[in-house]
Every structure is written in structure tokens, then in C-alpha cells.
Short mmCIF file of C-alpha atoms in Angstrom, two decimals:
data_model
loop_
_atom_site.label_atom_id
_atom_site.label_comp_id
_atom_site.label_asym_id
_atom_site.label_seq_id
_atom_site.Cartn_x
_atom_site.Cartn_y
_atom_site.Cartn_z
CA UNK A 169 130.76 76.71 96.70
CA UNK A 170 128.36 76.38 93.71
CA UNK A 171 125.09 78.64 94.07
CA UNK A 172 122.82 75.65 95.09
CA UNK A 173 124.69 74.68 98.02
CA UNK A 174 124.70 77.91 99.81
CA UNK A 175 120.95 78.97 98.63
CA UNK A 176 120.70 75.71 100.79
CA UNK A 177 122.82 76.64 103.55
CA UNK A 178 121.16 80.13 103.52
CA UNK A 179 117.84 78.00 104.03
CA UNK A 180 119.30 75.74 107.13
CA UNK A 181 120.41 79.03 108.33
CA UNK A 182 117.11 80.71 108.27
CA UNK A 183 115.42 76.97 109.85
CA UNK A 184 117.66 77.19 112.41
CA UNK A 185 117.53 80.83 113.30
CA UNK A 186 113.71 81.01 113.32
CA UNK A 187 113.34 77.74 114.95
CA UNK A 188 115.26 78.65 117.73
CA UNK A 189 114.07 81.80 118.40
CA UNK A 190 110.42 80.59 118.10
CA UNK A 191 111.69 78.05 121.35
CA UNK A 192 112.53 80.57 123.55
CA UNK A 193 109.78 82.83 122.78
CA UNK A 194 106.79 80.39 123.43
CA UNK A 195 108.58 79.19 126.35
CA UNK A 196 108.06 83.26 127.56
CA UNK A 197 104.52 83.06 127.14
CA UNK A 198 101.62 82.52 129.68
CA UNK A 199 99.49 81.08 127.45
CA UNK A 200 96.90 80.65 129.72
CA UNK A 201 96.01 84.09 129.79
CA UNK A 202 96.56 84.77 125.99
CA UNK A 203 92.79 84.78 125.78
CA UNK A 204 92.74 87.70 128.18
CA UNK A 205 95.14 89.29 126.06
CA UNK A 206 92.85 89.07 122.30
CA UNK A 207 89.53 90.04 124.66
CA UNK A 208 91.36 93.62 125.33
CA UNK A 209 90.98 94.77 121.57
CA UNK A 210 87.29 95.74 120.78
CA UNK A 211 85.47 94.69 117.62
CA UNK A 212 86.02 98.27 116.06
CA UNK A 213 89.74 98.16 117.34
CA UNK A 214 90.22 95.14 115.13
CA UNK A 215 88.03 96.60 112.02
CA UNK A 216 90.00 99.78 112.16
CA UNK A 217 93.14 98.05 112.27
CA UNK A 218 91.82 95.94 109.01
CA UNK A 219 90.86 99.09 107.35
CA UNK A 220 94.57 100.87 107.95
CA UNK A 221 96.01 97.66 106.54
CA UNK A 222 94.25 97.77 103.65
CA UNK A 223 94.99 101.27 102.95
CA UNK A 224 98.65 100.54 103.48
CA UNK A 225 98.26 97.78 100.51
CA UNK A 226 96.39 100.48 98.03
CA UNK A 227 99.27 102.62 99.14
CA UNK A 228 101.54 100.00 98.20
CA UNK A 229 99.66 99.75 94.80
CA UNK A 230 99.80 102.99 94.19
CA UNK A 231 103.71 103.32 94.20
CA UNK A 232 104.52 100.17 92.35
CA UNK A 233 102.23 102.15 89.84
CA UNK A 234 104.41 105.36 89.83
CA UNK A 235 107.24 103.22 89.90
CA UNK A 236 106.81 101.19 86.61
CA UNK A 237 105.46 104.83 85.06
CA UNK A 238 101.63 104.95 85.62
CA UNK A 239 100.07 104.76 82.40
CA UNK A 240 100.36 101.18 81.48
CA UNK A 241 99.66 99.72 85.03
CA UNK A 242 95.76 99.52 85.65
CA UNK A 243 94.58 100.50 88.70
CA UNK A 244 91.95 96.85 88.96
CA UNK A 245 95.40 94.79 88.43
CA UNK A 246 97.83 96.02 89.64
CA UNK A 247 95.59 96.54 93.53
CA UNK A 248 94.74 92.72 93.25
CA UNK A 249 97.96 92.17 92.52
CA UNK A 250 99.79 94.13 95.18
CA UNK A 251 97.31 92.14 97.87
CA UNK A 252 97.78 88.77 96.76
CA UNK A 253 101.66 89.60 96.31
CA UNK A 254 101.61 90.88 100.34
CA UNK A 255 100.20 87.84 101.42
CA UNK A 256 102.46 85.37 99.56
CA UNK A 257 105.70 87.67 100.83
CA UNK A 258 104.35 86.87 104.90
CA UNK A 259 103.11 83.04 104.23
CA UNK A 260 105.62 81.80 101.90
CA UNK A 261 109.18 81.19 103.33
CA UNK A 262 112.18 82.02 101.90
CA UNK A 263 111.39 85.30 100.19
CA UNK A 264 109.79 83.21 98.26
CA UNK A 265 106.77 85.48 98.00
CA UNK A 266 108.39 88.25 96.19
CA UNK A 267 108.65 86.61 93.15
CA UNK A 268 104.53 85.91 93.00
CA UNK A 269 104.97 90.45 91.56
CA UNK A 270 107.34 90.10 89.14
CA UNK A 271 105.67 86.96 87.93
CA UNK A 272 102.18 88.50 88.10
CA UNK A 273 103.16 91.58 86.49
CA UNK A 274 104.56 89.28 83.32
CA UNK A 275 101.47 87.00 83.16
CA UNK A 276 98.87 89.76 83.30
CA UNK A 277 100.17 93.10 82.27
CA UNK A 278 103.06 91.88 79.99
CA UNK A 279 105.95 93.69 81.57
CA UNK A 280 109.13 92.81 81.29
CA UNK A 281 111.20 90.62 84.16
CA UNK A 282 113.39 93.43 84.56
CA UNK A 283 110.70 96.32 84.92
CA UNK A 284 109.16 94.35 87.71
CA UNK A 285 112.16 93.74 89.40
CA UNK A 286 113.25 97.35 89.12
CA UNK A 287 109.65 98.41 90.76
CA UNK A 288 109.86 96.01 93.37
CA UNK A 289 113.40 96.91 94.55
CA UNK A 290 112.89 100.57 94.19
CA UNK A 291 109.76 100.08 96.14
CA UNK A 292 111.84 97.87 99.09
CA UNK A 293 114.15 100.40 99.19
CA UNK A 294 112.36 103.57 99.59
CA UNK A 295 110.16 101.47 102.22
CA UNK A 296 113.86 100.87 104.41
CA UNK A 297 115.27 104.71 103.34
CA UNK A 298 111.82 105.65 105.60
CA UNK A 299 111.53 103.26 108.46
CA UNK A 300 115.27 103.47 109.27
CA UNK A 301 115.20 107.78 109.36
CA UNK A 302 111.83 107.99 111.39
CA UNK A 303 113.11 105.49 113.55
CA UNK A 304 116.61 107.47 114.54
CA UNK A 305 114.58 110.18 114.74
CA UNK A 306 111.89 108.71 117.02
CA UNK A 307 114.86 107.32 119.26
CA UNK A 308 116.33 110.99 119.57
CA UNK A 309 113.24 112.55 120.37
CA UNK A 310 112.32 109.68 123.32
CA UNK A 311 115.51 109.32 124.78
CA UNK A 312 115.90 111.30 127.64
CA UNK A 313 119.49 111.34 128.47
CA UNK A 314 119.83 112.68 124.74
CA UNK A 315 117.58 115.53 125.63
CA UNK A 316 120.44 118.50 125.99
CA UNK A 317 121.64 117.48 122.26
CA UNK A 318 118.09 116.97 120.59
CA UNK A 319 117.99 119.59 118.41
CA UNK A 320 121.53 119.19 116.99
CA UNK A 321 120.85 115.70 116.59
CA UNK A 322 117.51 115.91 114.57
CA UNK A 323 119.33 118.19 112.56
CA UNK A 324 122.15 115.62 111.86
CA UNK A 325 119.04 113.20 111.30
CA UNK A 326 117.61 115.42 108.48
CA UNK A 327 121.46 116.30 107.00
CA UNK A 328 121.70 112.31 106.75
CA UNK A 329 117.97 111.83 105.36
CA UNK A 330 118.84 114.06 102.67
CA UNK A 331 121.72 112.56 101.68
CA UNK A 332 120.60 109.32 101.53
CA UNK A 333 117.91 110.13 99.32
CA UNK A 334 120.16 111.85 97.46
CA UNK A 335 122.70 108.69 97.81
CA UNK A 336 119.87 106.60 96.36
CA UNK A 337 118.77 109.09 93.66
CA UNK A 338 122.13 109.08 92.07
CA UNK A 339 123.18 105.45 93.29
CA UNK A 340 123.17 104.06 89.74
CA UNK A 341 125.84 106.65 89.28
CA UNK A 342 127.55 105.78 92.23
CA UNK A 343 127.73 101.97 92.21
CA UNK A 344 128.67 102.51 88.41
CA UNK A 345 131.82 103.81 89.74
CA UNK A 346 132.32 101.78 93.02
CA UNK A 347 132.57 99.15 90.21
CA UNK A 348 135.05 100.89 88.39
CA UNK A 349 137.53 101.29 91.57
CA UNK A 350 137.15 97.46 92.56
CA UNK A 351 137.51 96.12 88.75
CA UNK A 352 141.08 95.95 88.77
CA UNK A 353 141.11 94.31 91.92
CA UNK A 354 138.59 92.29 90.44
CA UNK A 355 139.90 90.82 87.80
CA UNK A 356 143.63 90.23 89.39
CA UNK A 357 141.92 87.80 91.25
CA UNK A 358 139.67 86.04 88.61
CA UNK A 359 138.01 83.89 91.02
CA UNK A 360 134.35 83.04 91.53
CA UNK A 361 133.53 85.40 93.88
CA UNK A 362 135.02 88.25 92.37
CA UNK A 363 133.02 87.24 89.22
CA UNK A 364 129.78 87.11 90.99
CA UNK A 365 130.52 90.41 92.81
CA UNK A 366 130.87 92.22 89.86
CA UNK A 367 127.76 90.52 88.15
CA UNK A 368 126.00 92.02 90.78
CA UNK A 369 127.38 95.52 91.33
CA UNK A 370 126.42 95.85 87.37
CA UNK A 371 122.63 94.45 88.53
CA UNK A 372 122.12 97.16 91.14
CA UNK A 373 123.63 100.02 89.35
CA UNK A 374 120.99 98.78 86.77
CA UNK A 375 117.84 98.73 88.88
CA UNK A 376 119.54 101.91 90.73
CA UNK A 377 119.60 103.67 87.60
CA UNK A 378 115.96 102.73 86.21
CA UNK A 379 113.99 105.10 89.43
CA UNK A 380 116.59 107.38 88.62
CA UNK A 381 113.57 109.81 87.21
CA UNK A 382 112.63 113.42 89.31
CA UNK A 383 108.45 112.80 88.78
CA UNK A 384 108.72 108.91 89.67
CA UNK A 385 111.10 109.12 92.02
CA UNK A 386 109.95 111.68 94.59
CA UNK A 387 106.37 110.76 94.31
CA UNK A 388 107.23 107.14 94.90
CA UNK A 389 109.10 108.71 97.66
CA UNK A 390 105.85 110.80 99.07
CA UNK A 391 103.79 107.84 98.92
CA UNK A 392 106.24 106.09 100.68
CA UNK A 393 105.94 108.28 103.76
CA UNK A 394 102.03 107.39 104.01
CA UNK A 395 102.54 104.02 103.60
CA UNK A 396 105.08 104.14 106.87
CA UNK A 397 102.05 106.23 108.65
CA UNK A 398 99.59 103.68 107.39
CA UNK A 399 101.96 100.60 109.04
CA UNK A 400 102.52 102.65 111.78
CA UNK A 401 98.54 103.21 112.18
CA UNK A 402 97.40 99.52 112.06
CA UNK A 403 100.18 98.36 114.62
CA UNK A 404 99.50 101.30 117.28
CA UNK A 405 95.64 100.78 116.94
CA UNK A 406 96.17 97.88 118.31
CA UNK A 407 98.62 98.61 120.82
CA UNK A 408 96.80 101.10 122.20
CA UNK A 409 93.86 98.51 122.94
CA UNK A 410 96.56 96.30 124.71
CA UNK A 411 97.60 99.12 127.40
CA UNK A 412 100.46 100.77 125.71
CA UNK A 413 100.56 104.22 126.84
CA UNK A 414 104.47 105.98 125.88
CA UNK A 415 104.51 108.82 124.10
CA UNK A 416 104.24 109.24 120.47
CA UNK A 417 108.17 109.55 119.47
CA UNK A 418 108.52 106.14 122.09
CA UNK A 419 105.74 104.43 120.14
CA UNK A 420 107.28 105.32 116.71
CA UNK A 421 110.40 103.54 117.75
CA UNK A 422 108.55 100.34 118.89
CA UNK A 423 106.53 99.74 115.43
CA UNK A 424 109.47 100.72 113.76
CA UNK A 425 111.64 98.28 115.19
CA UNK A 426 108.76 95.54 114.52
CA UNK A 427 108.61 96.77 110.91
CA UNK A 428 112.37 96.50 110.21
CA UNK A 429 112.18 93.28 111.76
CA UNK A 430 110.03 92.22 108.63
CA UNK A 431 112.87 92.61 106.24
CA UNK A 432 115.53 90.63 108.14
CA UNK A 433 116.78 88.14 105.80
CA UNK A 434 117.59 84.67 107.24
CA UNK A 435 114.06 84.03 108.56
CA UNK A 436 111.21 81.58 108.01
CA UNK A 437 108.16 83.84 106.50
CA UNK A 438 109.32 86.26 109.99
CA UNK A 439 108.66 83.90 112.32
CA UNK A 440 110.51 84.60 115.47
CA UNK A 441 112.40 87.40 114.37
CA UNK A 442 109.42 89.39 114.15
CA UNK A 443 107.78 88.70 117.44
CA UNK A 444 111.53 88.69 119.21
CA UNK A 445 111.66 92.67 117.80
CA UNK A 446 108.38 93.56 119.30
CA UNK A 447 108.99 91.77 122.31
CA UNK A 448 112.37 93.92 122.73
CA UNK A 449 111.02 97.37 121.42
CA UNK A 450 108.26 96.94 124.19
CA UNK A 451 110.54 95.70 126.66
CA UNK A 452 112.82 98.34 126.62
CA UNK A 453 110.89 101.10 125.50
CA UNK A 454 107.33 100.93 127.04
CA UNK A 455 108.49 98.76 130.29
CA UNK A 456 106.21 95.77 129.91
CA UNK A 457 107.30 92.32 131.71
CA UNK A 458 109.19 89.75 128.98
CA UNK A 459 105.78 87.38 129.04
CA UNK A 460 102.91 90.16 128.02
CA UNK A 461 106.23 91.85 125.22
CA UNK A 462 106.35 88.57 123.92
CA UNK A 463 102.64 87.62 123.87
CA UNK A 464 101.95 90.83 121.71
CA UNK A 465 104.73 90.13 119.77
CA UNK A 466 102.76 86.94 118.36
CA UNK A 467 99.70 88.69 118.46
CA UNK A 468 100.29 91.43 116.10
CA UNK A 469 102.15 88.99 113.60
CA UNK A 470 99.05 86.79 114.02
CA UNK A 471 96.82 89.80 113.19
CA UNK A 472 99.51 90.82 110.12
CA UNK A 473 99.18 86.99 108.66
CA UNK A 474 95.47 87.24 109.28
CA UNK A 475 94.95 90.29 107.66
CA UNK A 476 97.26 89.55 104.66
CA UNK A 477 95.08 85.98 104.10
CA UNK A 478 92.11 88.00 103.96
CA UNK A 479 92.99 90.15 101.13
CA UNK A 480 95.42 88.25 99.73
CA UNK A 481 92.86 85.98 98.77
CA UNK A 482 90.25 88.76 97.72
CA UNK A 483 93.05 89.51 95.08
CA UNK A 484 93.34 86.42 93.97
CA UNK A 485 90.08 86.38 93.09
CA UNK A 486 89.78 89.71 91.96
CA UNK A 487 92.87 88.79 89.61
CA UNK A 488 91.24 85.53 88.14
CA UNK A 489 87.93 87.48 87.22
CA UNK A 490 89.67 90.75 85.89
CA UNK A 491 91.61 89.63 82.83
CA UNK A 492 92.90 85.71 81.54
CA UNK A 493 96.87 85.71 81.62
CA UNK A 494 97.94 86.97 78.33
CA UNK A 495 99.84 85.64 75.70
CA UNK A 496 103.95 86.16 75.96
CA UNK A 497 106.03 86.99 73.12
CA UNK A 498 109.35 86.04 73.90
CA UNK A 499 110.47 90.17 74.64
CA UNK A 500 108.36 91.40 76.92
CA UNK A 501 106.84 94.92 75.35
CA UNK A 502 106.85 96.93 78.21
CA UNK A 503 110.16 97.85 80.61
CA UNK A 504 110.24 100.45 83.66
CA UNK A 505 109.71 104.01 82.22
#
């Protein structure tokens, strides 16, 4: 199977899966009453929840700054940037969005493919490394049959926090050697897959190895804890307005689960799979009936496209008047510190 056909089958795939999901859920909805729903959210609840979701973009900036070394990333580019590239990654399907950094960073700054790449997957990382350890904890903390054990288990949920940071600190390192185990195996077999596997075991011990840096790493690491709070900010904002009322650990769990939901793969620009996670975080966290779970769960990815359109397009702008594109040589001069 050349790559072609199963880009295209991972595209029917992702049709199919968000098309179907996206039939069940409006069939959940008493649309009727969705008006109701949007009235519950003041004015000032919706301009706070624009102003946490803009500092969660200059958050963003920030660490794709410390990630590609500071210095030669300016501040009034690389912000524009980072907001036009957010709104591309929610309206464009495919993933296709993620390429609009890597592209912008070449055309306007003159860094090289593999620098942008390397900042973009460090960031996406980091971003997953946080949402996946303050959601176990979260969990541990609400659940109340785990209450006798909680301690030992937020322990075990640190233990494995620092490991994987540690894990992803060194993973260069590690994948370097993963590769080294496998390559006889490898190269018995000779076939296409084994080929392509090892292509790409060499690419992420590549882009593994570039954050591998103490200063760039750990502050790109710090930031990334704000930018979870900021996430976490604009999404409870809001569900506060709409009646949710669990405790702070329950709540955690619920955005979190509507945040990982962003990065599933085989998905059409997140639609379905994102409002099908909120609509089962507030199910069976906060109680709510399947048709106001799934209602929110539309409204808050509404409010996340609507917000992203809004400064994604400031950016754009911002990007057109800041600098012209400049001219390529055919190596790029810059590369990830």
C-alpha cells in the first residue's frame, strides 16, 4: 500500500468517523431550547472567556519562542503567527492546519523546515505530557471510591510525571537505541514497512533530540503548565455560566477530557469527537442528562471555532502589515538552537 492510498484511507476514515458521530449527537439535542442554553452566559462571561483564550495563544507564542531559542523569533511575528496558525489547526481538516507554522515560520522568519517542525512537535508534546498527568491526577482526587488510596496514588502520579518528563528529556537518546534493538529485525525483513518504520524512528529521535536543551526545555515546560491553566480557564468560565457546579478536581477532569479530545487523530477539524468527549466528561462526571452534555458539547466547540476566527484573522492581518515574505535561499539560515 503506496503512501497515497492510505493518506486517503486515513481521510475516509476520519469522514466516516466524524460523520457518524456528528449523527448521533445532533439527533441528542433539543434544539429548540439551544437558545435558552447561549442566553445563560452573560456578556462579560463570554468577554472573559475571549480574553483567557487569547492569553492561552500569547502563551502558545511564547513557547514556540523558547522552543526555536528566543533570540531570532520576534515577538510581532511570531504572536500573529501563532493566532493565525490556531485557527487554521481547528478550521482546516485533516491536520491540515499545522503545516500553515512551519510554512509561516519559512516565509517570514527564514527558519529552516526542520526547526519549525522540531518547535511544533516539542510544543504538541509537552501540551499532551500536561493534560494527560493533571488529568490522572484530577480523576484520583474526584473519585470517591479511590479515596482510602489517594495519597499513594498522587504519589504514583508524580513518580510517573517525573519520569515521563524525564522519558521525553532524554527520548532522543532513547528512541536512538529502540532503533538499534529493532534494526536487525529490521532489515531481515527488508520490506516496506520495516523501511518506513525505521525512517521514522530516525525522524523522532531527531526532533526528540533538538529540545533536548536544560534552559529551553524546562521553560517550554513551565509555560506549558499556564497554557493548560489558561485552556482550562476559558472552558470552565463558561461552564460555570451553564450550571456546572462539581468540584474543582471533577471539573479538571471534564476540560481535560474535552482538551485531549482535540488531538485525536482520525477526525474532521474535531468535529464530533470533540463535542462526543464533553458530552461524556459531563455525563459521567457532573450528572447532566445526555441532551443538555451534548448541547454544551457543541457550544463550547462553537465558542473555540469562534474565538480562533477572530484572532486568527487579526493575525493574518497583523502578519501581512508586519514584514513582506522574505527571500529563500535554498538552505534555510536558521535551525532550532
Amino acid at each position: 500500500m503506496n503512501a497515497k492510498t492510505r493518506q486517503r484511507l486515513v481521510r475516509l476514515l476520519s469522514i466516516g468517523v466524524t460523520g457518524g458521530l456528528l449523527i448521533v449527537l445532533v439527533e441528542r439535542v433539543e434544539w429548540g431550547e439551544f437558545d435558552e442554553l447561549l442566553a445563560r452566559v452573560s456578556l462579560l462571561g463570554w468577554c472573559v472567556a475571549l480574553l483567557a483564550y487569547l492569553a492561552l495563544n500569547l502563551l502558545r507564542a511564547l513557547r514556540f519562542r523558547i522552543l526555536l531559542g528566543g533570540k531570532d523569533a520576534p515577538w510581532r511575528l511570531l504572536m500573529p503567527i501563532t493566532l493565525y496558525h490556531n485557527f487554521l489547526v481547528r478550521a482546516l481538516p485533516f491536520k491540515l492546519g499545522e503545516l500553515s507554522y512551519i510554512a509561516l515560520l519559512r516565509s517570514r522568519l527564514n527558519y529552516s523546515m526542520e526547526a519549525g517542525v522540531s518547535s511544533l512537535f516539542g510544543a504538541r508534546l509537552l501540551e499532551l505530557l500536561i493534560i494527560v498527568m493533571v488529568f490522572a491526577a484530577s480523576i484520583l482526587s474526584s473519585a470517591e471510591q479511590l479515596a482510602a488510596q489517594r495519597d499513594e496514588l498522587l504519589i504514583v502520579v508524580a513518580i510517573t510525571f517525573m519520569i515521563s518528563v524525564l522519558a521525553l528529556y532524554y527520548g532522543g537518546t532513547l528512541v536512538r537505541r529502540l532503533h538499534k534493538l529493532l534494526q536487525p529485525l529490521l532489515i531481515r525483513r527488508d520490506s516496506h514497512l520495516s523501511r518506513l518504520l525505521q525512517k521514522r524512528l530516525e525522524q523522532l529521535a531527531d526532533e526528540l533530540s533538538r529540545i533536548r536543551q536544560p534552559r529551553l526545555f524546562f521553560s517550554a515546560l513551565f509555560i506549558s503548565c499556564f497554557t493548560y491553566t489558561c485552556s482550562f480557564l476559558t472552558n470552565y468560565i463558561l461552564l460555570r455560566a451553564l450550571g456546572l457546579s462539581v468540584n474543582l478536581p471533577g471539573a479538571i477532569a471534564i476540560v481535560s477530557i474535552g482538551m485531549f479530545a482535540s488531538a485525536f487523530p482520525f477526525t474532521v477539524s474535531g468535529f464530533g469527537v470533540v463535542e462526543a468527549a464533553w458530552s461524556f466528561g459531563l455525563i459521567q462526571l457532573a450528572g447532566w442528562s445526555e441532551a443538555d452534555a451534548t448541547a454544551t458539547g457543541f457550544l463550547l466547540h462553537g465558542f473555540q471555532l469562534f474565538a480562533a476566527a477572530i484572532y486568527g484573522l487579526a493575525g493574518y492581518a497583523l502578519i501581512q502589515f508586519a514584514a513582506p515574505p522574505v527571500a529563500l535561499p535554498e538552505e534555510s539560515k536558521r535551525s532550532a538552537s
